[in-house]
Tab-separated table of C-alpha atoms in Angstrom:
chain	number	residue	atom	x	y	z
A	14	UNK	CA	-25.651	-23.197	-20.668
A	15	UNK	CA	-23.184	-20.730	-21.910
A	16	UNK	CA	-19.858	-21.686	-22.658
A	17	UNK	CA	-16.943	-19.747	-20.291
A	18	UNK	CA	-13.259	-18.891	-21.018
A	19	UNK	CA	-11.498	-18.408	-17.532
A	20	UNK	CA	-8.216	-16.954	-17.851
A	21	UNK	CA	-5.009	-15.295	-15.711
A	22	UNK	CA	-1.724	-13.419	-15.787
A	23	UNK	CA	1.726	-15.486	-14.783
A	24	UNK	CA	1.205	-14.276	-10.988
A	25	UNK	CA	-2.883	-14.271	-10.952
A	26	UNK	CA	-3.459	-10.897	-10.178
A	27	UNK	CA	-5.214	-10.245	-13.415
A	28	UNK	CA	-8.020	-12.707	-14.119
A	29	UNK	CA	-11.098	-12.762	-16.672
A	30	UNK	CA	-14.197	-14.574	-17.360
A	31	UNK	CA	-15.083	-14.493	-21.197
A	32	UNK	CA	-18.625	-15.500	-22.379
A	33	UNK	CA	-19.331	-17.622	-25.288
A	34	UNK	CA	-16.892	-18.820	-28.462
A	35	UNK	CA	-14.533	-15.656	-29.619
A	36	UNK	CA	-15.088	-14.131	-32.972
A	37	UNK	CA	-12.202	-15.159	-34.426
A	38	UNK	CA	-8.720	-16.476	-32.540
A	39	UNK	CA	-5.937	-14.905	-35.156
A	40	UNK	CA	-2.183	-15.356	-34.963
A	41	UNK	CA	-0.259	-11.920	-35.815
A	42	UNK	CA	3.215	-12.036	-36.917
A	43	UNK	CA	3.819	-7.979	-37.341
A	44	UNK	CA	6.720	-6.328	-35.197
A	45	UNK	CA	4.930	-4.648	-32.731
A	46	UNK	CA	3.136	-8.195	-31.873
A	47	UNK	CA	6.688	-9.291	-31.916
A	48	UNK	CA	8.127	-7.268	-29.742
A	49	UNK	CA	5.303	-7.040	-27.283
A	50	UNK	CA	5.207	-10.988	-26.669
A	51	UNK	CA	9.060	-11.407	-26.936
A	52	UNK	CA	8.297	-14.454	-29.357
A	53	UNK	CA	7.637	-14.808	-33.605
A	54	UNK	CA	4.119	-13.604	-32.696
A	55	UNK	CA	1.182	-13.248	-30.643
A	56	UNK	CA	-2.003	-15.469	-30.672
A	57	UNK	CA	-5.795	-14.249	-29.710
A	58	UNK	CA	-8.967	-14.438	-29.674
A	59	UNK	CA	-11.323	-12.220	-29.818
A	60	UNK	CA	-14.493	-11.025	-28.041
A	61	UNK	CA	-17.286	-8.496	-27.536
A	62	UNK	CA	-16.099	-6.350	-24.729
A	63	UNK	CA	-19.158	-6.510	-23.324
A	64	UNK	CA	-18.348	-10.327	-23.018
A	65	UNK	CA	-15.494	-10.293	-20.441
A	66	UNK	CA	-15.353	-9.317	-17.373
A	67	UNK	CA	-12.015	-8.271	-15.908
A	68	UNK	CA	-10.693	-8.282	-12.355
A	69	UNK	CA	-7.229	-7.140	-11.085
A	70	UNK	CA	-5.062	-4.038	-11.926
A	71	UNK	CA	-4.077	-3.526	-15.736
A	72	UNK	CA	-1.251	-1.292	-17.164
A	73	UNK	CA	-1.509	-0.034	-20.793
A	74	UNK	CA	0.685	0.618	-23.147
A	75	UNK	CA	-0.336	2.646	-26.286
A	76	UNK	CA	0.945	3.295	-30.180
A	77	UNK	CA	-0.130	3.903	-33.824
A	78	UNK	CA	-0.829	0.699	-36.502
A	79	UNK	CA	0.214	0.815	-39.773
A	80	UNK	CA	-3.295	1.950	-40.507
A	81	UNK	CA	-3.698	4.805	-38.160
A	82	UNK	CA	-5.235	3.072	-35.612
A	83	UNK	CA	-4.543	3.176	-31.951
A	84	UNK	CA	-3.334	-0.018	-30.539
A	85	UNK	CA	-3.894	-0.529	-26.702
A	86	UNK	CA	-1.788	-3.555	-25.065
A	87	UNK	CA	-2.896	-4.355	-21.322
A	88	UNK	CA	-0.580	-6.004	-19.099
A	89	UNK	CA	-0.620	-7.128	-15.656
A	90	UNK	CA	1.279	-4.480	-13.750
A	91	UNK	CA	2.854	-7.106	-11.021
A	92	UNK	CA	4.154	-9.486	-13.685
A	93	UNK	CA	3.813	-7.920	-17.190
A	94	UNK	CA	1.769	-10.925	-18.783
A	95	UNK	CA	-0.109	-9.401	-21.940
A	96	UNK	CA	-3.827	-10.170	-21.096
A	97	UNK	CA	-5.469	-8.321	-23.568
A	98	UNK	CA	-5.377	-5.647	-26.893
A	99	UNK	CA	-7.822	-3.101	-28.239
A	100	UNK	CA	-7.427	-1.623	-31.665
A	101	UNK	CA	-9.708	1.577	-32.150
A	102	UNK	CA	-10.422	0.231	-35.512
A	103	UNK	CA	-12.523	-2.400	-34.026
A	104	UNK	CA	-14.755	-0.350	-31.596
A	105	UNK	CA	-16.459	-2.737	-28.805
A	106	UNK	CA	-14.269	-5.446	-29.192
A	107	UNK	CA	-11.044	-6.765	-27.144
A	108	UNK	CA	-8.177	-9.828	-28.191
A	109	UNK	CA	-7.352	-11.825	-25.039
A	110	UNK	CA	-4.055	-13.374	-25.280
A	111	UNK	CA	-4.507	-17.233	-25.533
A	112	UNK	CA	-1.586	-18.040	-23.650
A	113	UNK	CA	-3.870	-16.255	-20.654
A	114	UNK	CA	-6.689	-18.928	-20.939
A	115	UNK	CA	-6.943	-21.317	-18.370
A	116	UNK	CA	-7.916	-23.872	-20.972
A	117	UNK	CA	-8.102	-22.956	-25.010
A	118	UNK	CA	-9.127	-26.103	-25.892
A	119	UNK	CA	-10.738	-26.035	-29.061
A	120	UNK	CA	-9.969	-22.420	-29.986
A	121	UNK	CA	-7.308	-22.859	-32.913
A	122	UNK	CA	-5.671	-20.495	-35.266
A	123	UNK	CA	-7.913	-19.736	-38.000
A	124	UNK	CA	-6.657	-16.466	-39.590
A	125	UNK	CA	-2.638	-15.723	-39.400
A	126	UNK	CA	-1.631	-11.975	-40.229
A	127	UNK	CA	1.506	-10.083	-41.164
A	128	UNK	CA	2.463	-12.899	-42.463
A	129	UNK	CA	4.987	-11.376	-44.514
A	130	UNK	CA	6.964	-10.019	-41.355
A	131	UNK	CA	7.192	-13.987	-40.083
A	132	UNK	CA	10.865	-14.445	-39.045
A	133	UNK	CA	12.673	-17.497	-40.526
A	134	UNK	CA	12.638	-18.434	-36.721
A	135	UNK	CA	9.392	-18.971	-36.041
A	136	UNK	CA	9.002	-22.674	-36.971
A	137	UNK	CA	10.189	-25.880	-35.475
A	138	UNK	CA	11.974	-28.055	-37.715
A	139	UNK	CA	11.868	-31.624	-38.433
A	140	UNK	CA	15.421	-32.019	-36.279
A	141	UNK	CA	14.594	-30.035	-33.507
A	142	UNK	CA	14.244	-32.166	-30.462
A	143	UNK	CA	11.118	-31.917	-28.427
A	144	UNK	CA	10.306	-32.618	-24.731
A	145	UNK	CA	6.938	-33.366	-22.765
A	146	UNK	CA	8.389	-31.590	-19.765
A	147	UNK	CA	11.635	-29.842	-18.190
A	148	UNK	CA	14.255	-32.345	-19.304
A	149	UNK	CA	17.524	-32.713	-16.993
A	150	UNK	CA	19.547	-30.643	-19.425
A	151	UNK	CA	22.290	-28.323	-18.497
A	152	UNK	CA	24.604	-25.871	-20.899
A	153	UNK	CA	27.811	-27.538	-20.675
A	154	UNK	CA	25.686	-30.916	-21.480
């Protein structure tokens, strides 16, 4: 039995079946990652292309690495959730945004890069308070 990683955009127009463990699931702290997720950095793990199959209708988004490389960002085109990146450096191969998978469990960071661009942000400190859900919270509380 081969093991599956089902996954979807915000709205579920975009969904994915990925076959077998990824390569490598890598955390990326540069400012392009940055800016694309809105957050310290993006998280993903990568496959064969040949291992995913993709339904639903992608936009793209397209720009130069530090290394010459061209960078292609996918996004759901309803709802804008990054789904997946390509990086011509890496012919054949495709990072699907772990936020997208329906359940990542056992797929944890094992490589973290740019680390040097990681904002001071981008950590939870020992004071900050943490919730298992929504709490009843408003501004002026």
């Amino acid at each position: 039995m081969t093991l599956k990683y089902t996954g979807k955009c915000l709205c579920g127009e975009v969904t994915y079946i990925a076959d077998g463990l990824p390569i490598i699931v890598a955390q990326c702290h540069c400012e392009k990652c940055r800016r694309s997720s809105g957050a310290g950095h993006t998280i993903g793990a990568m496959f064969a292309s040949n291992a995913v199959a993709l339904k639903g209708n992608v936009g793209e988004f397209r720009y130069s690495s530090d290394q010459g490389s061209e960078v292609t960002k996918f996004f759901c085109v309803k709802c804008g959730s990054p789904i997946y990146g390509k990086n011509t450096r890496l012919p054949g191969h495709l990072t699907l945004s772990l936020g997208t998978i329906d359940d990542a469990k056992g797929l944890d960071v094992e490589v973290v890069i740019f680390a040097g661009d990681k904002q001071h942000w981008d950590q939870l400190g020992e004071d900050v308070l943490s919730f298992e859900t929504q709490p009843d919270w408003k501004p002026e509380s």
